[in-house]
Amino acid sequence: MNTHKKQQTIITVALTVLLTVSNFATPNNNPEIWKTMQKNFAIAPHPAINQEIQKQINWHIKHPEAITEMTENAQYYLAYVLEQTSKHNLPSELALIPFIESNYDPFAKSVKGAAGIWQLMPDMASANGLTINESIDDRRDITQSTQTALKHLKYLHNKLYRRWDYAIAAYNAGEGRVRKAIKQSKESQGKISWTSFLPEQTRKYLPKILALKTIINHNQKYQIQLPHISETPFFTEIPTKKPFAFTQISEKCKIDSDLLHKLNPRWKGHSTSHEKKNTISVPSNIAFSCRKKLRKTPLFNNRWAYHKISETDTLKNIAKFYDTTVASIKKYNFLNNPSEKVTHLIIRKESKSTPILSQDKNFAEKIIADDNFGPSPLTHTVKDGETIHSIAKQHQVKTGHIAYWNQLKYPYDLKKTKHLVIWKQQNKNTSYIRYIVQPGDSIYKIAKQHKTSIHKIKTASKLTDVNNIKPNQVLTIPQ
């Protein structure tokens, strides 16, 4: 064999090996998520709900397209949720709950105020350290909401006789309601199932989840196609040390803008917040390169600037300097959010147009939302003769919520309890703006200008000395 033919043979073999290795490395060759999920199914249905489970299966047989529609959002989040159930040694049926709660839509919200794929209520979210304000709703964050929901489900499982069917029902109806249903069933000496005493919505809740489980186990039998979803999480979180506009990340990392918002649903605007440490979720296959690009992003380039605010700055002057508009600066920097402490501004240079969140107006509205701030905690000192029921009535909250917030054991004896934490929703009519103190301003002048009181500004801005405000200081003004 001559030298030329030898080289051709070597190249051909090398290419064959390379292509073979590449094929095994593609996501499509990962075991499908449904097979992984089946391994950790662990909840046996109570005989009393078998009929309702079959009704739900029959519905899916008549509507085979429903599974495809349900997984449209789940393709981005399901693998992560399933991974977490496995990590916490939980049954994988729990990963099906967001299908029923929200169709795995992180922007979903209910008329009762629940939000995110797990439909967390404000009080439970705030009690678990999640932030809800004008710029952030951590209930929509996939990782934080999932950790909170799984923690709550474990709590319910431990409280309700370590039965997952009780825990899942309680996730929908509340611990107190399920406990009452169990008691009523016992009073009938077991002749009537505990499920019969649940609200109608909850009676169908667990069967819907277990119907999905049955279809996943026997999809060929029911002739329902399960969409391919890799078991590898679709997104990866990368750390950032400064805020970024989503448009900036989209341009830098070549990510579709709408997809970027879907992977980072906690933020309600055009950029990440001005927290010292943030994480941004991006598709896993580009996470390494994107992190590298963002780390090397200069503070200034031909399209963007990262402006440090000085004492003499005004938004009008900054906008003029960068050939942009005040409205654009406000949009990118959450300047109407009183919880944000802004020392730097993200500036889109030479841009007079108002930034848009998405070409899809409905999706843009979902991102912004109109939710209020989360509830605030107050401390209730328990007095002699008070019960959890009388305290709940006094504060207009549920007894089960008080028990959950304070980790009380049933039957909630308060004799050894001195203080209780109560989470109360803020006034829904209160809104805030940020005001940058100008040279010559006094607190009296600012209060008069905004038709509010000095006391309200002092409280909202957490001022210790109202007579010692300085130019360029940022105040929170209640409206």
Coordinates of C-alpha atoms in Angstrom, one line a residue:
M1 CA 0.0 0.0 0.0
N2 CA 1.5 3.4 -1.0
T3 CA 1.8 6.3 1.4
H4 CA -1.2 8.2 0.0
K5 CA -3.5 5.2 0.4
K6 CA -2.3 4.6 3.9
Q7 CA -3.1 8.2 4.9
Q8 CA -6.6 7.9 3.4
T9 CA -7.2 4.7 5.3
I10 CA -6.0 6.3 8.6
I11 CA -8.3 9.3 8.0
T12 CA -11.3 7.1 7.2
V13 CA -10.8 5.0 10.3
A14 CA -10.3 8.1 12.5
L15 CA -13.5 9.7 11.1
T16 CA -15.5 6.5 11.7
V17 CA -14.4 6.3 15.3
L18 CA -15.0 10.1 15.9
L19 CA -18.6 9.8 14.4
T20 CA -19.3 6.7 16.5
V21 CA -18.2 8.5 19.7
S22 CA -20.1 11.6 18.8
N23 CA -23.3 9.6 18.2
F24 CA -23.1 8.1 21.7
A25 CA -22.5 11.6 23.2
T26 CA -25.6 13.2 21.7
P27 CA -28.5 13.9 24.1
N28 CA -30.9 11.9 22.0
N29 CA -29.1 8.7 23.0
N30 CA -29.6 9.4 26.7
P31 CA -32.2 7.1 28.4
E32 CA -35.5 8.8 28.0
I33 CA -36.8 10.5 31.2
W34 CA -39.9 8.3 31.4
K35 CA -37.8 5.1 31.9
T36 CA -35.8 6.8 34.6
M37 CA -39.0 8.0 36.2
Q38 CA -40.5 4.5 36.2
K39 CA -37.7 3.2 38.4
N40 CA -38.7 5.3 41.3
F41 CA -42.5 5.1 41.2
A42 CA -43.5 4.1 44.7
I43 CA -47.1 5.1 45.5
A44 CA -49.8 2.4 45.4
P45 CA -53.3 3.8 44.7
H46 CA -56.0 3.3 47.4
P47 CA -58.7 1.0 46.0
A48 CA -61.3 3.8 46.6
I49 CA -59.8 6.0 43.8
N50 CA -59.2 3.3 41.2
Q51 CA -62.4 4.2 39.4
E52 CA -61.5 7.9 39.2
I53 CA -58.0 7.0 38.0
Q54 CA -59.5 5.0 35.2
K55 CA -61.8 8.0 34.3
Q56 CA -58.7 10.2 34.0
I57 CA -56.9 7.5 31.8
N58 CA -60.0 7.3 29.6
W59 CA -59.9 11.1 29.1
H60 CA -56.3 10.9 28.0
I61 CA -57.2 8.1 25.5
K62 CA -59.8 10.4 24.0
H63 CA -57.3 13.3 24.0
P64 CA -53.9 11.8 23.2
E65 CA -52.6 15.2 22.2
A66 CA -52.9 16.4 25.8
I67 CA -49.7 14.7 26.9
T68 CA -47.8 16.4 24.2
E69 CA -49.3 19.8 25.1
M70 CA -48.5 19.1 28.8
T71 CA -44.9 18.4 28.1
E72 CA -44.3 21.5 26.0
N73 CA -43.1 23.5 29.0
A74 CA -41.9 20.4 31.0
Q75 CA -39.1 19.7 28.4
Y76 CA -37.1 22.5 30.1
Y77 CA -37.8 21.7 33.8
L78 CA -38.9 18.1 34.3
A79 CA -35.4 16.5 34.2
Y80 CA -34.2 18.9 37.0
V81 CA -37.3 18.2 39.2
L82 CA -37.0 14.5 38.7
E83 CA -33.3 14.7 39.6
Q84 CA -34.2 16.4 42.8
T85 CA -36.8 13.9 43.8
S86 CA -34.1 11.2 43.4
K87 CA -31.5 13.2 45.3
H88 CA -33.9 13.5 48.3
N89 CA -35.0 9.9 48.0
L90 CA -38.6 10.8 47.2
P91 CA -41.0 8.9 44.9
S92 CA -40.9 10.2 41.4
E93 CA -44.7 10.6 41.3
L94 CA -43.9 14.0 43.0
A95 CA -42.3 15.2 39.8
L96 CA -45.8 14.8 38.1
I97 CA -47.4 17.3 40.5
P98 CA -46.5 20.4 38.5
F99 CA -48.3 18.8 35.5
I100 CA -51.5 19.0 37.4
E101 CA -50.7 22.3 39.2
S102 CA -49.6 24.4 36.3
N103 CA -48.8 22.4 33.2
Y104 CA -45.2 23.1 34.2
D105 CA -45.6 26.8 33.4
P106 CA -43.4 28.9 35.7
F107 CA -45.5 32.0 34.8
A108 CA -48.8 30.4 35.8
K109 CA -50.7 32.1 38.6
S110 CA -54.1 31.3 40.2
V111 CA -56.9 33.5 41.2
K112 CA -56.0 32.7 44.8
G113 CA -52.5 34.1 44.4
A114 CA -50.5 31.0 43.9
A115 CA -47.6 31.1 41.3
G116 CA -45.0 29.0 39.6
I117 CA -44.8 25.4 38.5
W118 CA -45.6 24.3 42.0
Q119 CA -48.3 27.0 42.6
L120 CA -46.8 28.2 45.9
M121 CA -48.9 30.6 47.9
P122 CA -47.2 33.8 49.1
D123 CA -47.3 33.0 52.8
M124 CA -45.7 29.6 52.4
A125 CA -43.1 31.0 50.0
S126 CA -42.1 33.9 52.3
A127 CA -42.0 31.6 55.3
N128 CA -39.4 29.6 53.4
G129 CA -37.2 32.6 52.6
L130 CA -38.5 33.2 49.0
T131 CA -38.6 36.8 47.8
I132 CA -41.7 38.3 46.2
N133 CA -41.5 42.0 45.2
E134 CA -42.0 44.2 42.1
S135 CA -38.9 42.8 40.3
I136 CA -38.6 39.2 41.7
D137 CA -40.9 36.3 42.4
D138 CA -38.9 33.4 43.6
R139 CA -42.0 31.2 43.4
R140 CA -41.4 31.3 39.7
D141 CA -37.8 30.2 40.0
I142 CA -37.4 26.6 39.1
T143 CA -34.7 25.6 41.6
Q144 CA -36.0 27.6 44.6
S145 CA -39.6 26.7 44.1
T146 CA -38.8 23.0 43.7
Q147 CA -36.7 22.9 46.8
T148 CA -39.5 24.6 48.8
A149 CA -42.3 22.3 47.4
L150 CA -40.3 19.1 48.1
K151 CA -39.5 20.3 51.6
H152 CA -43.2 21.0 52.1
L153 CA -44.2 17.6 50.8
K154 CA -41.7 15.9 53.1
Y155 CA -43.2 17.9 56.0
L156 CA -46.7 16.8 55.1
H157 CA -45.6 13.2 54.7
N158 CA -44.0 13.2 58.2
K159 CA -47.1 14.9 59.7
L160 CA -49.7 12.6 58.0
Y161 CA -48.7 9.1 59.1
R162 CA -45.9 8.9 56.5
R163 CA -48.3 8.2 53.7
W164 CA -47.6 9.9 50.4
D165 CA -51.3 9.8 49.3
Y166 CA -52.2 11.8 52.3
A167 CA -49.3 14.2 51.7
I168 CA -50.2 14.8 48.0
A169 CA -53.8 15.4 48.9
A170 CA -52.8 17.8 51.6
Y171 CA -50.6 19.7 49.2
N172 CA -53.8 20.5 47.3
A173 CA -56.3 20.8 50.1
G174 CA -54.2 21.6 53.2
E175 CA -53.1 19.5 56.1
G176 CA -56.1 20.3 58.3
R177 CA -58.6 19.4 55.6
V178 CA -57.0 16.0 55.0
R179 CA -56.6 15.3 58.8
K180 CA -60.3 16.0 59.2
A181 CA -61.1 13.6 56.3
I182 CA -59.0 10.9 57.9
K183 CA -60.9 11.4 61.2
Q184 CA -64.3 11.3 59.5
S185 CA -63.3 8.0 57.8
K186 CA -62.3 6.5 61.1
E187 CA -65.6 7.6 62.6
S188 CA -67.4 5.6 59.9
Q189 CA -65.2 2.6 61.1
G190 CA -63.6 2.6 57.7
K191 CA -66.8 2.0 55.8
I192 CA -66.4 5.3 54.0
S193 CA -63.0 6.1 52.4
W194 CA -61.1 9.2 53.6
T195 CA -61.1 10.4 50.0
S196 CA -64.9 10.7 50.1
F197 CA -64.7 13.5 52.6
L198 CA -62.3 15.7 50.5
P199 CA -63.4 18.6 48.4
E200 CA -64.3 17.6 44.8
Q201 CA -61.1 19.2 43.3
T202 CA -58.9 17.2 45.7
R203 CA -60.8 14.0 45.1
K204 CA -59.6 14.2 41.5
Y205 CA -56.2 15.6 42.3
L206 CA -54.3 12.4 43.3
P207 CA -56.1 10.3 40.6
K208 CA -54.9 12.7 37.9
I209 CA -51.3 12.2 39.1
L210 CA -51.7 8.4 39.3
A211 CA -53.4 8.3 35.9
L212 CA -50.3 10.0 34.4
K213 CA -48.1 7.4 36.2
T214 CA -50.2 4.6 34.7
I215 CA -49.9 6.0 31.2
I216 CA -46.2 6.4 31.5
N217 CA -45.9 2.8 32.6
H218 CA -48.2 1.5 29.9
N219 CA -48.2 4.1 27.1
Q220 CA -48.1 1.5 24.4
K221 CA -51.2 -0.2 25.8
Y222 CA -53.1 3.0 25.8
Q223 CA -51.6 4.0 22.4
I224 CA -50.4 7.4 23.8
Q225 CA -47.0 8.6 22.6
L226 CA -44.7 10.1 25.2
P227 CA -42.6 13.0 23.8
H228 CA -38.8 12.5 24.0
I229 CA -37.2 14.4 26.9
S230 CA -33.6 13.7 27.9
E231 CA -33.0 12.8 31.6
T232 CA -30.2 15.3 31.7
P233 CA -31.4 18.7 33.0
F234 CA -31.9 21.1 30.2
F235 CA -30.5 24.1 32.0
T236 CA -27.4 24.9 34.2
E237 CA -27.0 27.8 36.6
I238 CA -24.0 29.9 36.2
P239 CA -22.8 32.5 38.8
T240 CA -22.6 36.2 38.0
K241 CA -21.1 39.0 40.0
K242 CA -23.0 41.9 38.4
P243 CA -26.4 42.5 36.8
F244 CA -27.0 41.8 33.1
A245 CA -29.8 42.8 30.8
F246 CA -31.4 39.8 29.2
T247 CA -30.9 41.3 25.8
Q248 CA -27.2 41.6 26.6
I249 CA -27.0 37.9 27.6
S250 CA -29.0 36.9 24.6
E251 CA -26.6 38.7 22.2
K252 CA -23.5 37.5 24.0
C253 CA -24.4 33.9 24.4
K254 CA -26.5 33.5 21.3
I255 CA -29.6 32.4 23.2
D256 CA -33.2 33.1 22.1
S257 CA -34.5 35.9 24.2
D258 CA -37.9 34.1 25.0
L259 CA -36.0 30.9 26.0
L260 CA -33.8 33.0 28.3
H261 CA -36.8 34.4 30.1
K262 CA -38.3 30.9 30.4
L263 CA -35.1 29.6 32.0
N264 CA -35.0 32.7 34.4
P265 CA -38.7 33.3 35.2
R266 CA -38.0 34.7 38.7
W267 CA -37.2 38.2 37.2
K268 CA -40.1 40.3 36.1
G269 CA -38.2 42.7 33.9
H270 CA -35.4 43.3 31.4
S271 CA -32.5 42.4 33.6
T272 CA -31.2 40.5 36.6
S273 CA -31.4 42.3 39.9
H274 CA -28.6 44.3 41.6
E275 CA -27.9 41.6 44.2
K276 CA -24.2 41.0 44.8
K277 CA -24.5 37.4 43.8
N278 CA -26.8 36.0 41.2
T279 CA -27.1 32.9 39.1
I280 CA -28.4 32.9 35.5
S281 CA -29.8 29.7 34.0
V282 CA -28.8 28.9 30.4
P283 CA -29.0 25.8 28.3
S284 CA -26.6 23.2 29.6
N285 CA -24.9 22.6 26.3
I286 CA -23.6 26.2 26.2
A287 CA -23.2 26.9 29.9
F288 CA -19.4 26.7 29.9
S289 CA -18.9 29.0 26.9
C290 CA -21.6 31.4 28.1
R291 CA -20.1 31.7 31.6
K292 CA -16.7 32.4 30.0
K293 CA -18.2 35.1 27.7
L294 CA -20.1 36.8 30.5
R295 CA -17.0 36.8 32.8
K296 CA -15.0 38.5 30.1
T297 CA -17.7 41.0 29.2
P298 CA -16.1 44.5 29.6
L299 CA -17.8 47.2 31.6
F300 CA -18.1 49.3 28.5
N301 CA -18.3 48.3 24.8
N302 CA -19.9 49.8 21.7
R303 CA -23.4 48.8 22.8
W304 CA -23.5 48.6 26.6
A305 CA -22.2 50.5 29.6
Y306 CA -22.1 49.6 33.2
H307 CA -22.3 53.1 34.9
K308 CA -21.3 53.7 38.5
I309 CA -23.6 56.4 40.0
S310 CA -21.9 59.5 41.4
E311 CA -23.3 62.2 43.7
T312 CA -23.7 64.7 40.8
D313 CA -25.5 62.3 38.5
T314 CA -29.1 62.7 37.3
L315 CA -30.9 60.2 35.1
K316 CA -31.4 63.0 32.5
N317 CA -27.7 63.8 32.3
I318 CA -26.8 60.1 32.2
A319 CA -29.3 59.4 29.4
K320 CA -27.9 62.4 27.4
F321 CA -24.3 61.2 27.9
Y322 CA -25.0 57.7 26.6
D323 CA -27.5 59.0 23.9
T324 CA -30.4 57.0 25.3
T325 CA -33.6 57.8 27.3
V326 CA -34.5 58.0 30.9
A327 CA -37.3 55.5 30.3
S328 CA -34.8 53.0 28.9
I329 CA -32.5 53.4 31.9
K330 CA -35.4 52.9 34.3
K331 CA -36.6 49.8 32.4
Y332 CA -33.2 48.1 32.5
N333 CA -32.6 48.9 36.2
F334 CA -35.8 48.4 38.2
L335 CA -35.7 52.0 39.4
N336 CA -39.4 51.7 40.5
N337 CA -38.6 48.9 42.9
P338 CA -37.9 50.1 46.5
S339 CA -36.2 46.8 47.4
E340 CA -33.4 47.4 44.9
K341 CA -30.2 49.2 46.1
V342 CA -28.7 50.6 42.9
T343 CA -25.1 51.7 42.8
H344 CA -24.5 51.0 39.1
L345 CA -26.7 51.2 36.0
I346 CA -27.0 49.0 33.0
I347 CA -27.1 51.3 30.0
R348 CA -28.1 50.4 26.4
K349 CA -26.0 53.0 24.5
E350 CA -27.3 55.0 21.5
S351 CA -30.8 53.5 21.9
K352 CA -33.9 55.8 21.9
S353 CA -36.5 53.0 21.7
T354 CA -38.2 51.6 24.7
P355 CA -37.0 48.0 25.3
I356 CA -39.5 45.2 24.9
L357 CA -39.5 41.9 26.8
S358 CA -40.8 39.8 24.0
Q359 CA -42.3 40.1 20.5
D360 CA -45.1 37.9 22.0
K361 CA -47.2 40.5 23.9
N362 CA -49.0 37.8 25.9
F363 CA -45.7 36.3 27.0
A364 CA -44.4 39.8 27.9
E365 CA -47.4 40.4 30.1
K366 CA -46.7 37.0 31.9
I367 CA -43.1 38.1 32.6
I368 CA -44.1 41.4 34.1
A369 CA -47.1 40.1 36.1
D370 CA -48.9 42.3 38.5
D371 CA -48.3 40.5 41.8
N372 CA -47.9 42.4 45.0
F373 CA -45.2 42.1 47.6
G374 CA -45.0 39.0 49.6
P375 CA -46.4 38.9 53.2
S376 CA -44.5 40.3 56.2
P377 CA -43.9 38.4 59.4
L378 CA -45.3 39.6 62.8
T379 CA -44.7 38.1 66.2
H380 CA -47.8 37.1 68.3
T381 CA -47.2 36.7 72.0
V382 CA -49.4 33.8 73.3
K383 CA -51.6 34.8 76.2
D384 CA -53.3 32.6 78.8
G385 CA -56.4 31.0 77.4
E386 CA -55.6 31.5 73.8
T387 CA -55.8 28.6 71.3
I388 CA -54.4 28.3 67.8
H389 CA -58.0 28.6 66.6
S390 CA -58.6 31.9 68.4
I391 CA -55.3 33.3 67.2
A392 CA -56.0 32.3 63.7
K393 CA -59.4 34.0 63.8
Q394 CA -57.8 37.1 65.3
H395 CA -55.3 37.4 62.5
Q396 CA -57.6 36.1 59.8
V397 CA -55.3 33.2 58.8
K398 CA -55.7 29.4 58.8
T399 CA -54.8 27.3 61.8
G400 CA -52.9 24.9 59.6
H401 CA -50.8 27.8 58.3
I402 CA -49.9 28.9 61.8
A403 CA -48.9 25.3 62.6
Y404 CA -46.8 25.1 59.5
W405 CA -45.0 28.5 60.0
N406 CA -44.1 27.5 63.6
Q407 CA -43.6 23.7 63.1
L408 CA -46.2 22.9 65.7
K409 CA -47.2 19.3 66.4
Y410 CA -50.8 18.2 66.3
P411 CA -53.0 18.8 68.3
Y412 CA -51.3 22.2 68.6
D413 CA -50.9 22.6 72.4
L414 CA -49.7 26.2 72.9
K415 CA -48.9 25.9 76.7
K416 CA -45.1 25.7 76.0
T417 CA -45.2 28.2 73.2
K418 CA -44.4 31.9 74.0
H419 CA -44.3 33.4 70.6
L420 CA -45.8 32.6 67.2
V421 CA -44.7 33.9 63.8
I422 CA -47.7 35.1 61.7
W423 CA -47.3 36.0 58.0
K424 CA -49.6 38.8 56.9
Q425 CA -50.1 40.1 53.4
Q426 CA -49.1 43.7 52.8
N427 CA -51.6 46.3 51.8
K428 CA -52.4 45.6 48.2
N429 CA -53.0 49.2 47.4
T430 CA -49.5 50.3 48.4
S431 CA -47.0 51.1 45.7
Y432 CA -43.6 52.6 45.8
I433 CA -41.2 54.7 43.6
R434 CA -37.5 55.4 43.9
Y435 CA -36.5 59.0 44.2
I436 CA -32.9 60.3 43.9
V437 CA -32.3 63.3 46.2
Q438 CA -31.4 66.4 44.2
P439 CA -29.2 69.3 45.5
G440 CA -31.3 71.7 47.6
D441 CA -33.9 69.0 48.5
S442 CA -35.3 68.7 52.0
I443 CA -37.4 65.8 53.4
Y444 CA -40.3 68.3 53.8
K445 CA -40.0 69.4 50.2
I446 CA -39.9 65.8 48.9
A447 CA -42.9 64.7 51.1
K448 CA -44.9 67.7 49.8
Q449 CA -43.9 67.0 46.2
H450 CA -45.1 63.4 46.4
K451 CA -48.1 64.1 48.5
T452 CA -47.1 61.8 51.4
S453 CA -45.8 62.2 54.9
I454 CA -42.3 62.5 56.3
H455 CA -43.0 59.6 58.6
K456 CA -44.0 57.3 55.7
I457 CA -40.8 58.2 53.8
K458 CA -38.7 57.6 56.9
T459 CA -40.3 54.2 57.4
A460 CA -40.2 53.0 53.8
S461 CA -36.6 54.3 53.3
K462 CA -35.4 53.1 56.8
L463 CA -33.9 56.6 57.6
T464 CA -32.4 57.2 61.0
D465 CA -32.2 61.0 60.6
V466 CA -34.6 62.6 58.2
N467 CA -32.7 65.9 58.4
N468 CA -29.5 64.4 57.1
I469 CA -30.4 63.4 53.6
K470 CA -27.7 63.9 50.9
P471 CA -27.7 64.6 47.1
N472 CA -27.9 61.4 45.0
Q473 CA -29.3 59.4 48.0
V474 CA -32.0 57.0 46.9
L475 CA -35.3 57.3 48.8
T476 CA -38.3 54.9 48.8
I477 CA -41.5 56.9 48.4
P478 CA -44.8 55.2 49.2
Q479 CA -47.7 56.3 46.9

